[in-house]
PDB file of C-alpha atoms and ligand atoms in Angstrom:
ATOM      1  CA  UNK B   1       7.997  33.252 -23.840  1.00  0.00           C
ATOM      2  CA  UNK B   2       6.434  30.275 -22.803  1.00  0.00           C
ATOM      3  CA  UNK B   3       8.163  26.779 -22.428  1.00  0.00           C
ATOM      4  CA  UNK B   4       7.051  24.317 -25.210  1.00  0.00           C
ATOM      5  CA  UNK B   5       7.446  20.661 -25.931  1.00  0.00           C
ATOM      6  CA  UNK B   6       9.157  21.285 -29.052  1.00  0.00           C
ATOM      7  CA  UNK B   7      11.709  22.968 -27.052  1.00  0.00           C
ATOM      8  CA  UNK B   8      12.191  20.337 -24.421  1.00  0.00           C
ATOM      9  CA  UNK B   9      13.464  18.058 -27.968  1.00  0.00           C
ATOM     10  CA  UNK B  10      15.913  21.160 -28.732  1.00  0.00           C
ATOM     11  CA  UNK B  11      17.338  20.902 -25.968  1.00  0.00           C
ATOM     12  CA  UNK B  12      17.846  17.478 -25.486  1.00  0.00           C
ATOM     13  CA  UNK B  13      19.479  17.547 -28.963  1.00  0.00           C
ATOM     14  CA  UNK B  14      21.455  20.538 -27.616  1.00  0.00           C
ATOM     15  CA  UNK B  15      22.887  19.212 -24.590  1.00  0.00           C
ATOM     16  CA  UNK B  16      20.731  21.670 -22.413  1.00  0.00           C
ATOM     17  CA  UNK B  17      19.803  20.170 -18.849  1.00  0.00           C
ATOM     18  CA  UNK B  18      16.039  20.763 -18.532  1.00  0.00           C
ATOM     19  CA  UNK B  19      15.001  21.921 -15.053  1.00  0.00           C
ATOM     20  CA  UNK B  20      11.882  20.785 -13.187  1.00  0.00           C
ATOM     21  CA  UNK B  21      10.516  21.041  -9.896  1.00  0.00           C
ATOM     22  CA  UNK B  22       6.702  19.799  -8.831  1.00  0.00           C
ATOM     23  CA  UNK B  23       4.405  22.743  -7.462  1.00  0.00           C
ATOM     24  CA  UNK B  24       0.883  22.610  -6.027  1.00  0.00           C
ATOM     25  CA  UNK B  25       0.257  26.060  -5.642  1.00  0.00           C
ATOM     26  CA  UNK B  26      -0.132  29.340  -6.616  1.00  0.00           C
ATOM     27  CA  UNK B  27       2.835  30.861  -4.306  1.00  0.00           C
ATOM     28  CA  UNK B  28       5.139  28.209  -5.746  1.00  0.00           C
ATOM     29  CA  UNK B  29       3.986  28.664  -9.253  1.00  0.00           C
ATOM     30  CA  UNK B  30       4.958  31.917  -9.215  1.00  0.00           C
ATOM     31  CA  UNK B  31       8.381  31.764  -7.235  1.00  0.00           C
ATOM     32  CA  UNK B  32       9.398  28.778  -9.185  1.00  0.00           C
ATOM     33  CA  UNK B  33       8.242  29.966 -12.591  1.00  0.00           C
ATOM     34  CA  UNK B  34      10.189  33.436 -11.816  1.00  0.00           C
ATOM     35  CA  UNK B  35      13.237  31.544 -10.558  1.00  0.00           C
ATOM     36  CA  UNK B  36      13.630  29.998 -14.381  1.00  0.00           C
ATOM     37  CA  UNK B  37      12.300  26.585 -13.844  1.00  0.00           C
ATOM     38  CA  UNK B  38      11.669  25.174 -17.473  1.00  0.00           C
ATOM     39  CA  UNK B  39       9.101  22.574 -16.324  1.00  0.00           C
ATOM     40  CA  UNK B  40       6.235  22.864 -13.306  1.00  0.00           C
ATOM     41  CA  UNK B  41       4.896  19.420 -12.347  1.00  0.00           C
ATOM     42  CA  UNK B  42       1.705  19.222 -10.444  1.00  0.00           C
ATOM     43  CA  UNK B  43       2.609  16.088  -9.175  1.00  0.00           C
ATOM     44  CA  UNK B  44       0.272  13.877  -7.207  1.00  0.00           C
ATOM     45  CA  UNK B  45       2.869  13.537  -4.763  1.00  0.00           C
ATOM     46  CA  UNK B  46       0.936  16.717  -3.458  1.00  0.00           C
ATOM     47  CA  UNK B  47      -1.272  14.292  -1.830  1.00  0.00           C
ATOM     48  CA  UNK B  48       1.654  13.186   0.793  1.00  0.00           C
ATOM     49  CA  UNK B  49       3.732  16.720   0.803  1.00  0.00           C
ATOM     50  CA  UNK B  50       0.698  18.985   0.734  1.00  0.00           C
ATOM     51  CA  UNK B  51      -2.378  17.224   1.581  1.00  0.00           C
ATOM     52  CA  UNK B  52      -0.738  14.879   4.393  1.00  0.00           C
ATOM     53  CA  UNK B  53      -1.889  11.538   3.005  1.00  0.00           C
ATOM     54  CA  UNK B  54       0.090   8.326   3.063  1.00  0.00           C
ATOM     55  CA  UNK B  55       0.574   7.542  -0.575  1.00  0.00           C
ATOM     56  CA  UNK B  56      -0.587   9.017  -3.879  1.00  0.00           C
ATOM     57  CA  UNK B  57      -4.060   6.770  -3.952  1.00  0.00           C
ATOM     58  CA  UNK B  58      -6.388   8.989  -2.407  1.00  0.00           C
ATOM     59  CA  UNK B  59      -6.431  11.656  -5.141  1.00  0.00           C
ATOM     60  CA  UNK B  60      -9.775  12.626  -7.404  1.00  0.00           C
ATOM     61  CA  UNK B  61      -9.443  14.125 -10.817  1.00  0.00           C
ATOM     62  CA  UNK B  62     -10.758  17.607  -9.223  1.00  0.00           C
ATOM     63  CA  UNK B  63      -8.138  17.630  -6.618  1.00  0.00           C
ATOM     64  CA  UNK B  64      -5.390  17.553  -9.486  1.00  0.00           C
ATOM     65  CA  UNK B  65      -7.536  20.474 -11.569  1.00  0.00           C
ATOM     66  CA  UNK B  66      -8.023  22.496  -8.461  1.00  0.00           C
ATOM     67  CA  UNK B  67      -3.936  22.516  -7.512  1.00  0.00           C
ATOM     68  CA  UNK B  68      -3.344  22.923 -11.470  1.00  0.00           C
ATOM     69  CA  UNK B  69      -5.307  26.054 -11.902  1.00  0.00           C
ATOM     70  CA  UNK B  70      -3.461  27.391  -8.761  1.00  0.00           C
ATOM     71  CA  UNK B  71      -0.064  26.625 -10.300  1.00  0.00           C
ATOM     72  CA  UNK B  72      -0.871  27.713 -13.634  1.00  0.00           C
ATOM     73  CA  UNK B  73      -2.373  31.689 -12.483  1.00  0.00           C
ATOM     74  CA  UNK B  74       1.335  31.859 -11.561  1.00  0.00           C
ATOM     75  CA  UNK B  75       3.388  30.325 -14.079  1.00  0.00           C
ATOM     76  CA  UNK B  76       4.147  32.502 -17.131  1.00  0.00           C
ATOM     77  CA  UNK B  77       7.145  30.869 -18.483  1.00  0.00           C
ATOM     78  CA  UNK B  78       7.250  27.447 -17.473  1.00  0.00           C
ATOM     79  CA  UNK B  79       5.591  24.659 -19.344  1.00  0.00           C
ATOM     80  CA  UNK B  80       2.704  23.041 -16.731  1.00  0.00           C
ATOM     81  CA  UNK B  81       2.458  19.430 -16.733  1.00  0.00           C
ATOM     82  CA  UNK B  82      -0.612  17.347 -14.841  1.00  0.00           C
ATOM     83  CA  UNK B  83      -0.286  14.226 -13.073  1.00  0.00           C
ATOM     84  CA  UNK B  84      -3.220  12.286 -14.229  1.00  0.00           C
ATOM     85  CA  UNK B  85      -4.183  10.640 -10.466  1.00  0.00           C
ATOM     86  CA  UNK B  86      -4.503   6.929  -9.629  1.00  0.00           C
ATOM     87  CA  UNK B  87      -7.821   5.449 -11.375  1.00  0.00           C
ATOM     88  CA  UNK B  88      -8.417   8.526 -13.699  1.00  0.00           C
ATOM     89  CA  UNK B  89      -6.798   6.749 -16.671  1.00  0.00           C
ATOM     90  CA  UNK B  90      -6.166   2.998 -16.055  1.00  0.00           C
ATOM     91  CA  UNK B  91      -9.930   1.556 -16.829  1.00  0.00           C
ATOM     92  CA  UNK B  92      -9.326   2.257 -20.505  1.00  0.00           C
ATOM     93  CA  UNK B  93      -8.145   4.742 -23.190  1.00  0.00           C
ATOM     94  CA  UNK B  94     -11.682   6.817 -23.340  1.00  0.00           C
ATOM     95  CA  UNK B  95     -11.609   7.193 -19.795  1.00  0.00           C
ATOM     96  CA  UNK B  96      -7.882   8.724 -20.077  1.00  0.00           C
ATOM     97  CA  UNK B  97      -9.033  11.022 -22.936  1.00  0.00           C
ATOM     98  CA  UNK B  98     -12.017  12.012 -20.607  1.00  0.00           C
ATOM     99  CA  UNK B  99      -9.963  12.543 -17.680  1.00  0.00           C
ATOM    100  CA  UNK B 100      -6.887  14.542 -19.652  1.00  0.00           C
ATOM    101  CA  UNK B 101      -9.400  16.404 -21.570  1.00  0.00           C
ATOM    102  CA  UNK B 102     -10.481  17.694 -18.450  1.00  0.00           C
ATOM    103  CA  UNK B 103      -7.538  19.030 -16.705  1.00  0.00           C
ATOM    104  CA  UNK B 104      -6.703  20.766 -19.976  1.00  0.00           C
ATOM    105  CA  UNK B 105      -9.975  22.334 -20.547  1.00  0.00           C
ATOM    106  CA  UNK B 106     -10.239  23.457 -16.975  1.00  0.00           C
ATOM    107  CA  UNK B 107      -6.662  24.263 -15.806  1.00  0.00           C
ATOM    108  CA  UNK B 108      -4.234  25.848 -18.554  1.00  0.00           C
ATOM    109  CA  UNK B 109      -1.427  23.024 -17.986  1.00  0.00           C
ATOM    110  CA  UNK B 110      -0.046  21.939 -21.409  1.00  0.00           C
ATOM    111  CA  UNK B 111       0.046  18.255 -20.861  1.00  0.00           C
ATOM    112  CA  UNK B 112      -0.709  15.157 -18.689  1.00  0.00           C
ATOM    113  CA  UNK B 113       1.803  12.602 -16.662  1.00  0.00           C
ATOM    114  CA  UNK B 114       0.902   9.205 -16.410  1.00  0.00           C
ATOM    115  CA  UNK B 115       2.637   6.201 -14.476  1.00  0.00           C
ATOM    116  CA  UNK B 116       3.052   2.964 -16.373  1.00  0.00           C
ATOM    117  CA  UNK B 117       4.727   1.406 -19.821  1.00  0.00           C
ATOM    118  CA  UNK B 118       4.252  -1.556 -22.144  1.00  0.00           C
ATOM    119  CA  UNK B 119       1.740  -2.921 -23.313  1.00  0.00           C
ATOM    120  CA  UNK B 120      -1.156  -0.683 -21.890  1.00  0.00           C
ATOM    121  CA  UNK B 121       0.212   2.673 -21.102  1.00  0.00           C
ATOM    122  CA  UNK B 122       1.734   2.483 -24.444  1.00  0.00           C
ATOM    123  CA  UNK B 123      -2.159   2.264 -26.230  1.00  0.00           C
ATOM    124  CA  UNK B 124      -3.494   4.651 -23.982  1.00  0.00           C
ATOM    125  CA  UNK B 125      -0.841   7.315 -24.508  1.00  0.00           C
ATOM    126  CA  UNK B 126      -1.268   6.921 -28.425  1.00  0.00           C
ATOM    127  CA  UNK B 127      -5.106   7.243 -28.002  1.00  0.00           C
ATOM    128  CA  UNK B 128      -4.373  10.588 -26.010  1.00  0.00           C
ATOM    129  CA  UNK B 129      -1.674  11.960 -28.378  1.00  0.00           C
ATOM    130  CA  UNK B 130      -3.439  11.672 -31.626  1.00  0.00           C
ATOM    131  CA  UNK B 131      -6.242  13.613 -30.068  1.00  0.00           C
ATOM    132  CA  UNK B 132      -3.724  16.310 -29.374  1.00  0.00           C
ATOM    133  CA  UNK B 133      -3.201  15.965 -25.760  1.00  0.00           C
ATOM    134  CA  UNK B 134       0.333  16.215 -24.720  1.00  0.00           C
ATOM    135  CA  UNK B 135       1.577  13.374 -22.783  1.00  0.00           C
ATOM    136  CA  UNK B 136       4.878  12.839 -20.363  1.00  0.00           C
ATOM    137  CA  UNK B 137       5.411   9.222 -19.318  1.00  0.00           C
ATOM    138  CA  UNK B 138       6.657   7.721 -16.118  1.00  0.00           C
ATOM    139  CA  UNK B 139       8.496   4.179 -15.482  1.00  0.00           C
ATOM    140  CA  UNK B 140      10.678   2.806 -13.216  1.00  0.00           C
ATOM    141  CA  UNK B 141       9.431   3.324  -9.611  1.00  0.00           C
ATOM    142  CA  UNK B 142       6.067   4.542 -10.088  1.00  0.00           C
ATOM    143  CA  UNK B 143       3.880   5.871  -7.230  1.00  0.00           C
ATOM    144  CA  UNK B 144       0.833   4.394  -8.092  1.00  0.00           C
ATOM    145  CA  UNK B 145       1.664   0.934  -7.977  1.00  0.00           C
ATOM    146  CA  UNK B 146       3.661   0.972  -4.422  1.00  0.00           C
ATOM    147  CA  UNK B 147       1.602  -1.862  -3.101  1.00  0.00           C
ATOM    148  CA  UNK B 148       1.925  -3.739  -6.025  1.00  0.00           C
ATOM    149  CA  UNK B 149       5.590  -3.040  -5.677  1.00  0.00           C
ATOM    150  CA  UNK B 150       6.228  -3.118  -2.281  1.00  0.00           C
ATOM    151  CA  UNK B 151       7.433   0.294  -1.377  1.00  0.00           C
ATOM    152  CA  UNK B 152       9.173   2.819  -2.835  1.00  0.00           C
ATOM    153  CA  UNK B 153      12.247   0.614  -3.708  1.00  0.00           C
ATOM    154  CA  UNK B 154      14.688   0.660  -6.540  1.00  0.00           C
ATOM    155  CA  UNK B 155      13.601  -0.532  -9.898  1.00  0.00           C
ATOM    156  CA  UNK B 156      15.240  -2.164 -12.490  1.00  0.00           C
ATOM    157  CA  UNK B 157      18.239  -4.295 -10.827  1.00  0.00           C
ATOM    158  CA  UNK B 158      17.832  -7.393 -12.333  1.00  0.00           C
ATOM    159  CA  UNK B 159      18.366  -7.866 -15.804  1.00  0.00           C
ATOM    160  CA  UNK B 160      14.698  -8.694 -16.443  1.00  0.00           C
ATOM    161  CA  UNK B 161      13.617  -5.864 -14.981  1.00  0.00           C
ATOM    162  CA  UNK B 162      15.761  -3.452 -16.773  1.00  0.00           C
ATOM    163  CA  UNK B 163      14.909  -4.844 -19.991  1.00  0.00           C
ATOM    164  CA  UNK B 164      11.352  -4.477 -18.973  1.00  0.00           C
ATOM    165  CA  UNK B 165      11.485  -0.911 -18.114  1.00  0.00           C
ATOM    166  CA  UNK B 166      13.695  -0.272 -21.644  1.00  0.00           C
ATOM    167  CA  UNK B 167      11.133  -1.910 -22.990  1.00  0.00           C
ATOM    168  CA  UNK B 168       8.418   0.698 -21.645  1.00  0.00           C
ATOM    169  CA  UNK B 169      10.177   3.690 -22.428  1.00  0.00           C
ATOM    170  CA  UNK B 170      10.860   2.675 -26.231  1.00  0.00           C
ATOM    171  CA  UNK B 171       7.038   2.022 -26.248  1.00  0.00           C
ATOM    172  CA  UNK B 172       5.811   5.229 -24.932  1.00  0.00           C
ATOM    173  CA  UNK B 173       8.585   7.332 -27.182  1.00  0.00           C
ATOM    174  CA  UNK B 174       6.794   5.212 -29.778  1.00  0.00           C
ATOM    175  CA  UNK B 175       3.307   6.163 -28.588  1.00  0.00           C
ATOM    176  CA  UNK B 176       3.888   9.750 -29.092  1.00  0.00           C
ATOM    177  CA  UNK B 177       5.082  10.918 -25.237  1.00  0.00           C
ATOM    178  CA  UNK B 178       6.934  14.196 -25.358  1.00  0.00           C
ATOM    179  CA  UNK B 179       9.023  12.814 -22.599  1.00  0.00           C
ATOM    180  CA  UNK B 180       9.620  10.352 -20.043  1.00  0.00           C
ATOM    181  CA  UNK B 181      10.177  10.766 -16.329  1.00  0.00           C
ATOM    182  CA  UNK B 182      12.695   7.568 -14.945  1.00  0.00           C
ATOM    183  CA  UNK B 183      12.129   7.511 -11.062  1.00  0.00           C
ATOM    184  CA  UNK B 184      14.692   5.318  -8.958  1.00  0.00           C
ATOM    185  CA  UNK B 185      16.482   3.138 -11.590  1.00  0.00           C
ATOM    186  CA  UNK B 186      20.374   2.568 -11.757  1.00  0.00           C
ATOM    187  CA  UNK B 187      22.132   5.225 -13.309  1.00  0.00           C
ATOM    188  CA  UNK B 188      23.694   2.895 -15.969  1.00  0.00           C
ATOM    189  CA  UNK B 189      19.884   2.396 -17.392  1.00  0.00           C
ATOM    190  CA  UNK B 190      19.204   5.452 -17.067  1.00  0.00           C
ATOM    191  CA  UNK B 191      21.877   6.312 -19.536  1.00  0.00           C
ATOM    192  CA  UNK B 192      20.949   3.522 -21.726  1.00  0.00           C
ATOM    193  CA  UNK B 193      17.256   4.820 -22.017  1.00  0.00           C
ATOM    194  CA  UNK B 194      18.800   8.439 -22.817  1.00  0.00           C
ATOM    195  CA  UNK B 195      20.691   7.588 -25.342  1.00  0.00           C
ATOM    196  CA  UNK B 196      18.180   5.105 -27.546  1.00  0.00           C
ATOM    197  CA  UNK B 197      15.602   7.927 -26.983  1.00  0.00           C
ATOM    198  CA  UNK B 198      14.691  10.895 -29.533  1.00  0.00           C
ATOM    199  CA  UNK B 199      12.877  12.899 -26.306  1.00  0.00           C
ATOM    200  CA  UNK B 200      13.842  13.818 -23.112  1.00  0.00           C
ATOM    201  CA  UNK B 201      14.112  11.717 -20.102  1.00  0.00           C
ATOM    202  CA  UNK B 202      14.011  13.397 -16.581  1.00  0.00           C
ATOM    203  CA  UNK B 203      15.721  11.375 -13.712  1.00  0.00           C
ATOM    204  CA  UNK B 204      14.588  11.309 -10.069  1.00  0.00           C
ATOM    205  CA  UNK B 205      16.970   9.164  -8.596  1.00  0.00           C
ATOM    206  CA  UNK B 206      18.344   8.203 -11.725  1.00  0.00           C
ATOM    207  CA  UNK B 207      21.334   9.625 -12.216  1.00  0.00           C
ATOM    208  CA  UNK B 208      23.334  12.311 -14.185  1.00  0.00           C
ATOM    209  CA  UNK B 209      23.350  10.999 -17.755  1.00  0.00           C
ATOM    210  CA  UNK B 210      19.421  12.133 -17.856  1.00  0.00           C
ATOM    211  CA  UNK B 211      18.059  15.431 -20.524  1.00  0.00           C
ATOM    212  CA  UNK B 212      16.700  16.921 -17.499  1.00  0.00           C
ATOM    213  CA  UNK B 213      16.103  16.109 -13.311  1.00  0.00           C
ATOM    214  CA  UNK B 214      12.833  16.667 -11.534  1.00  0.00           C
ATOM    215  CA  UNK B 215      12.738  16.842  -7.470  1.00  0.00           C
ATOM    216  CA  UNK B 216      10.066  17.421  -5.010  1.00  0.00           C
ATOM    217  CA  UNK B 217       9.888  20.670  -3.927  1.00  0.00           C
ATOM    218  CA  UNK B 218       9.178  19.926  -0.373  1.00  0.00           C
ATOM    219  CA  UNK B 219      12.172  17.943  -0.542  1.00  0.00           C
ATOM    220  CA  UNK B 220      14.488  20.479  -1.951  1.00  0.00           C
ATOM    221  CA  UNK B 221      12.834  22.926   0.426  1.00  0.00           C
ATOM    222  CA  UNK B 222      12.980  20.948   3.603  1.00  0.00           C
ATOM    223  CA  UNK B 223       9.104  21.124   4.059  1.00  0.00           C
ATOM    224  CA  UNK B 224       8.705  17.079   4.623  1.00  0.00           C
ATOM    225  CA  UNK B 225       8.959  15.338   7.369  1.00  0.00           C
ATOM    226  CA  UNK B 226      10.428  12.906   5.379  1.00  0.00           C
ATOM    227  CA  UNK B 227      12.773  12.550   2.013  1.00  0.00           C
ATOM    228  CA  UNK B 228      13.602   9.801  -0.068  1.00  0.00           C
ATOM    229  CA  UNK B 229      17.875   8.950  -0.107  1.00  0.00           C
ATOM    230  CA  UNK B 230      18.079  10.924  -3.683  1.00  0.00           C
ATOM    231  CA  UNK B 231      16.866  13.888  -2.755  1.00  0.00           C
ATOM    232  CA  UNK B 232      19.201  16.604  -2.083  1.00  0.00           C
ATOM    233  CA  UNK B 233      18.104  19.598   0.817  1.00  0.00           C
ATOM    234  CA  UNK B 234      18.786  23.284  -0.307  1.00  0.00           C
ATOM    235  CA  UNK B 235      16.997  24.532   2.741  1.00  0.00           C
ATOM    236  CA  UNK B 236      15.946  23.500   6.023  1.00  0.00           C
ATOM    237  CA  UNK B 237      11.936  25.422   5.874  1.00  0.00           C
ATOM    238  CA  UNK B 238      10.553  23.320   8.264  1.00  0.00           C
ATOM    239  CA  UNK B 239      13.075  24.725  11.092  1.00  0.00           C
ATOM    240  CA  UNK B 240      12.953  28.014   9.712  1.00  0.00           C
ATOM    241  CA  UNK B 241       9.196  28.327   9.931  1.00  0.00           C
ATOM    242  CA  UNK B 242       9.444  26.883  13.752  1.00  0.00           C
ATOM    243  CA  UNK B 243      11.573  29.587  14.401  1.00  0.00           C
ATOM    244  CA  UNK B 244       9.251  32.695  12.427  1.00  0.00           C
ATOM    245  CA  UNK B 245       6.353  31.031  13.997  1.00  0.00           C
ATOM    246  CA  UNK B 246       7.710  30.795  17.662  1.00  0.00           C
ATOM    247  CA  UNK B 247       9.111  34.693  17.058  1.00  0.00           C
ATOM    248  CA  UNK B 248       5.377  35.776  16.196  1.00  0.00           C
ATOM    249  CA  UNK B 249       4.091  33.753  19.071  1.00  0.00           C
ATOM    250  CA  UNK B 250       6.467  35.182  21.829  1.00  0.00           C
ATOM    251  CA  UNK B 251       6.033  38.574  20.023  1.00  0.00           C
ATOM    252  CA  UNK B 252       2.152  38.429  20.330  1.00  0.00           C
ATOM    253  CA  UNK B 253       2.024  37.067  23.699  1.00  0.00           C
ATOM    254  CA  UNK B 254       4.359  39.426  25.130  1.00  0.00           C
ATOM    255  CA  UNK B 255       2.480  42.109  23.514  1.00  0.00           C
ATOM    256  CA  UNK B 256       5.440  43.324  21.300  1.00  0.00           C
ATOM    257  CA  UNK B 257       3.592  43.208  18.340  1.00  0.00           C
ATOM    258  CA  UNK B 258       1.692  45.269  16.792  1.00  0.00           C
ATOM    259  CA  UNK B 259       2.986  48.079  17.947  1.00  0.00           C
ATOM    260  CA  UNK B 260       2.178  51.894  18.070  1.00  0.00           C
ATOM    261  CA  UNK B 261       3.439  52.395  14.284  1.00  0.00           C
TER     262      UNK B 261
HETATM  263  O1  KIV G   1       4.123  13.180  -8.324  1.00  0.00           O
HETATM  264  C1  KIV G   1       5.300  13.545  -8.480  1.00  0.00           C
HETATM  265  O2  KIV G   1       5.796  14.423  -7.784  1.00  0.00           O
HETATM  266  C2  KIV G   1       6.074  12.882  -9.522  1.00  0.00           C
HETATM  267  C3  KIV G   1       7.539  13.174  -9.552  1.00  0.00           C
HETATM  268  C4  KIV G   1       8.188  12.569  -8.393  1.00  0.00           C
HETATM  269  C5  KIV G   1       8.154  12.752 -10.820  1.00  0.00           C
HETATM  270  O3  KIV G   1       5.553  12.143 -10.284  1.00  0.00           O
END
């Protein structure tokens, strides 16, 4: 059975850790939906990890739609969220509802991401939710904004700040979001947000106290060149797939393979 939103709540309320990874294609829709991942993210970090940009910016509406029908042919059981890219959603709230309505009619994901909190964000996800769009919301260190914020540093250190990004996640909860991603704030926030929340949060650098974590795949994989200090490496792929790929090479060029059979 499919993943729902509801069920993200339960489980919050239950004490279950929700699992999600990001995906951008078909192959890792299906091995991460069959490996029991509760939540795929088409993340526009695809744009750096698969596409080989520099930062998120770059990315059209139809590049997200194209990489979200790939993910969802292969995901049966996970729910499939959207990153809404940079500019798709920021001009206003019709513009949002244009650009969500979109990847929803045209992909099969069951909600949208978007970066950003209080006041804006807040109106926009509202606008979005009472048309029945589905939407997860993102503070903390968002993507989007890096030259704004000057790199992908730390959020929320200073008491302002952390108030600030409270601030944002009460908002969106209050909007209507389904859940909230927190992305490189101090653990002790994180917590904080948690607890005053009724949905989910998912941490990425953000601690334990989070519902739920969400990674990079490449990261977890070993597929970038490089990872941010939270990140945690189940596999090195990128030496792995030097070493295949050499194997094949010398194989070919020695004429081992194919052979007779
Ligand atoms: O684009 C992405 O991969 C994300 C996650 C890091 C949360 O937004």
């Amino acid at each position: 059975m499919k993943v729902t939103i509801q069920q993200l709540k339960q489980w919050k309320q239950q004490g279950r850790p929700i699992t999600v990874l990001t995906a951008w294609d078909y192959a890792l829709g299906t091995i991460l939906d069959q490996s029991g991942v509760d939540v795929l993210l088409v993340g526009d970090s695809l744009a750096m990890v698969a596409l080989g940009y520099d930062n998120t910016l770059p990315l059209q509406l139809d590049d997200m739609i194209h990489h979200a029908q790939a993910v969802c042919r292969g995901a049966k059981r996970a729910l499939v969220v959207c990153d809404l890219p940079f500019l798709s959603y920021q001009s206003s709230p019709q513009q949002a509802l244009e650009s969500a309505g979109q990847i929803l009619k045209r992909t099969g994901v069951q909600g949208v991401k978007l970066e950003g909190g209080y006041p804006d964000m807040a109106e926009t996800v509202n606008f979005l939710v009472m048309r029945g769009i589905p939407v997860m919301g993102h503070v903390g260190l968002t993507p989007q904004s890096v030259h704004q914020l000057g790199g992908y540093r730390r959020q929320g250190r200073s008491a302002a700040q952390a108030a600030e990004i409270l601030q944002a996640a009460l908002s969106l909860e209050q909007a209507g979001a389904f859940a909230i991603v927190l992305e490189h704030i101090p653990a002790d926030l994180a917590a904080t947000i948690t607890q005053k929340l009724s949905i989910p949060t998912i941490g990425i650098g953000a601690g334990l106290a989070c519902d739920g974590q969400v990674l990079v795949t490449a990261d977890i994989l070993g597929l970038s060149d490089w990872q941010p200090p939270f990140a945690k490496v189940y596999l090195e792929m990128r030496s792995q797939i030097t070493d295949a790929v050499e194997r094949y090479c010398a194989d070919v060029k020695q004429r081992r393979f194919p052979t007779q059979e």
